[in-house]
Amino acid sequence: MNRRTLLLGLSGAAVIAVAGGWIATRQGAGQTGFAVPAMAEDAPAADLLPDVPLGSPDAPVTLIEYASYTCPHCAHFHDEVFGALKRDYIDTGKVKFIHREVYFDKFGLWAGLIAQCGGTMKYYGIVDMIYGTQKDWIGDGKEQTISDNLRKIGLKAGLTNEQLDTCLKDQARAEAMVTTFQKHATDDQIEGTPTLIINGEKYSNMSYEELKKILDAKLAG
């Protein structure tokens, strides 16, 4: 697909409606690019959701990943890079990792609602499940298929149907998620996913070997 859009007005299985217009997107070489609305620049900081950090808060390197649950390159990054990154740098206290969700479409937003439904303790476990089974839960691309499959992920993660109903109908949360995405993506001038911000410097998608060289250089000072 060469062109994708982020639908800010949602309906259907998520039963939510969020304010705003459309974000036009395009797919480039090895990445999916998009334009962030200017209105996001004026979002008050008080309206933004907090990041969910993984790793030591005192780590000398902070790595922020901007990623979309419906982006194949993001799923590949988590399959091929994130595991080693976590083992070698996050779990050893060298890197603090932050995953920031990007919403190209309503399905990505639904996935985000599922990921955030379990709170900070379950967040990264559900994130891993969503990326690890991306092709399976997207399936035939139909709303009901995707809704049902995302529910199955939530249930497998230990959430109840009642919890999932509440999360998927949470209009205020959905609005806050979109506002937070727009504000951060505008501030960091994000043009595609996955994009990495390492101690304030922006990098595009890369292999683990390339990332390791950058992290080692940052750690060496």
Short mmCIF file of C-alpha atoms in Angstrom, two decimals, residues 34-165:
data_model
loop_
_atom_site.label_atom_id
_atom_site.label_comp_id
_atom_site.label_asym_id
_atom_site.label_seq_id
_atom_site.Cartn_x
_atom_site.Cartn_y
_atom_site.Cartn_z
CA PHE A 34 3.35 10.95 7.34
CA ALA A 35 2.53 14.60 7.88
CA VAL A 36 1.52 15.68 11.39
CA PRO A 37 -1.20 18.36 11.67
CA ALA A 38 -0.05 21.77 12.84
CA MET A 39 -2.83 21.83 15.45
CA ALA A 40 -0.83 19.35 17.54
CA GLU A 41 1.76 22.03 18.26
CA ASP A 42 -0.62 23.84 20.61
CA ALA A 43 -1.55 20.83 22.75
CA PRO A 44 -1.14 21.76 26.46
CA ALA A 45 1.42 19.63 28.29
CA ALA A 46 -1.22 18.85 30.93
CA ASP A 47 -3.27 17.00 28.29
CA LEU A 48 -0.43 14.65 27.33
CA LEU A 49 -0.19 11.09 28.58
CA PRO A 50 3.05 10.18 30.36
CA ASP A 51 5.66 7.97 28.72
CA VAL A 52 6.06 4.39 29.93
CA PRO A 53 9.82 3.92 30.45
CA LEU A 54 11.50 0.54 30.44
CA GLY A 55 14.84 0.08 32.19
CA SER A 56 16.77 2.02 34.77
CA PRO A 57 15.65 5.63 35.24
CA ASP A 58 19.34 6.49 35.78
CA ALA A 59 20.54 4.91 32.52
CA PRO A 60 23.08 7.13 30.72
CA VAL A 61 21.33 6.69 27.37
CA THR A 62 17.65 7.26 26.61
CA LEU A 63 16.25 5.66 23.46
CA ILE A 64 12.79 6.68 22.26
CA GLU A 65 11.20 4.61 19.51
CA TYR A 66 8.33 6.04 17.47
CA ALA A 67 6.44 3.08 16.02
CA SER A 68 3.06 2.05 14.64
CA TYR A 69 1.40 -1.25 15.44
CA THR A 70 0.31 -1.59 11.80
CA CYS A 71 3.75 -0.79 10.35
CA PRO A 72 5.55 -3.92 9.05
CA HIS A 73 8.96 -2.29 9.51
CA CYS A 74 8.13 -1.69 13.18
CA ALA A 75 7.15 -5.32 13.67
CA HIS A 76 10.43 -6.34 12.03
CA PHE A 77 12.36 -4.02 14.36
CA HIS A 78 10.76 -5.64 17.39
CA ASP A 79 11.32 -9.13 16.02
CA GLU A 80 14.93 -8.63 14.95
CA VAL A 81 16.33 -5.78 17.08
CA PHE A 82 14.38 -5.14 20.26
CA GLY A 83 15.08 -8.47 21.96
CA ALA A 84 18.84 -8.01 21.72
CA LEU A 85 18.54 -4.35 22.67
CA LYS A 86 16.63 -5.29 25.80
CA ARG A 87 19.04 -8.08 26.73
CA ASP A 88 22.27 -6.15 26.18
CA TYR A 89 21.37 -2.59 27.08
CA ILE A 90 17.99 -2.14 28.78
CA ASP A 91 18.19 -5.01 31.27
CA THR A 92 21.81 -4.12 32.09
CA GLY A 93 20.96 -0.54 33.08
CA LYS A 94 22.72 1.10 30.12
CA VAL A 95 19.63 2.27 28.22
CA LYS A 96 16.25 3.62 29.27
CA PHE A 97 13.75 2.74 26.53
CA ILE A 98 10.51 4.55 25.70
CA HIS A 99 8.00 3.31 23.12
CA ARG A 100 5.85 6.07 21.62
CA GLU A 101 2.83 4.98 19.63
CA VAL A 102 2.10 6.37 16.15
CA TYR A 103 -1.40 5.96 14.70
CA PHE A 104 -1.61 5.58 10.95
CA ASP A 105 -5.17 4.26 11.06
CA LYS A 106 -7.96 3.35 13.43
CA PHE A 107 -6.63 -0.20 13.78
CA GLY A 108 -3.34 1.09 15.15
CA LEU A 109 -5.28 3.18 17.64
CA TRP A 110 -7.37 0.17 18.66
CA ALA A 111 -4.16 -1.78 19.23
CA GLY A 112 -2.88 1.09 21.34
CA LEU A 113 -6.03 1.03 23.45
CA ILE A 114 -5.45 -2.69 24.07
CA ALA A 115 -1.75 -2.19 24.88
CA GLN A 116 -2.49 0.58 27.36
CA CYS A 117 -5.49 -1.19 28.88
CA GLY A 118 -3.35 -3.27 31.23
CA GLY A 119 -1.54 -0.28 32.70
CA THR A 120 2.20 0.24 32.92
CA MET A 121 2.91 -3.20 34.41
CA LYS A 122 1.46 -5.07 31.43
CA TYR A 123 2.22 -2.50 28.73
CA TYR A 124 5.44 -3.83 27.22
CA GLY A 125 4.28 -7.43 27.42
CA ILE A 126 1.18 -6.57 25.38
CA VAL A 127 3.24 -4.42 23.00
CA ASP A 128 5.46 -7.44 22.29
CA MET A 129 2.40 -9.61 21.65
CA ILE A 130 0.91 -7.09 19.23
CA TYR A 131 4.08 -6.68 17.18
CA GLY A 132 4.92 -10.36 17.34
CA THR A 133 1.56 -11.40 15.87
CA GLN A 134 0.96 -8.41 13.58
CA LYS A 135 0.11 -10.38 10.45
CA ASP A 136 -2.17 -12.71 12.39
CA TRP A 137 -4.31 -10.09 14.12
CA ILE A 138 -4.60 -7.94 11.01
CA GLY A 139 -5.75 -11.06 9.14
CA ASP A 140 -8.05 -10.19 6.25
CA GLY A 141 -8.05 -6.51 7.22
CA LYS A 142 -11.75 -6.40 8.11
CA GLU A 143 -12.90 -4.44 11.16
CA GLN A 144 -14.54 -7.37 12.90
CA THR A 145 -11.57 -9.65 12.32
CA ILE A 146 -9.12 -7.12 13.73
CA SER A 147 -11.36 -6.25 16.68
CA ASP A 148 -11.82 -9.91 17.58
CA ASN A 149 -8.12 -10.69 17.24
CA LEU A 150 -7.04 -7.71 19.36
CA ARG A 151 -9.50 -8.83 22.02
CA LYS A 152 -7.88 -12.26 21.99
CA ILE A 153 -4.50 -10.63 22.61
CA GLY A 154 -5.94 -8.69 25.52
CA LEU A 155 -7.51 -11.81 27.01
CA LYS A 156 -4.27 -13.76 26.57
CA ALA A 157 -2.51 -10.97 28.47
CA GLY A 158 -4.86 -11.50 31.41
CA LEU A 159 -7.39 -8.75 30.80
CA THR A 160 -11.10 -9.47 31.18
CA ASN A 161 -13.80 -8.80 28.61
CA GLU A 162 -15.18 -6.14 30.94
CA GLN A 163 -11.82 -4.39 31.08
CA LEU A 164 -11.49 -4.53 27.33
CA ASP A 165 -14.99 -3.13 26.80
#
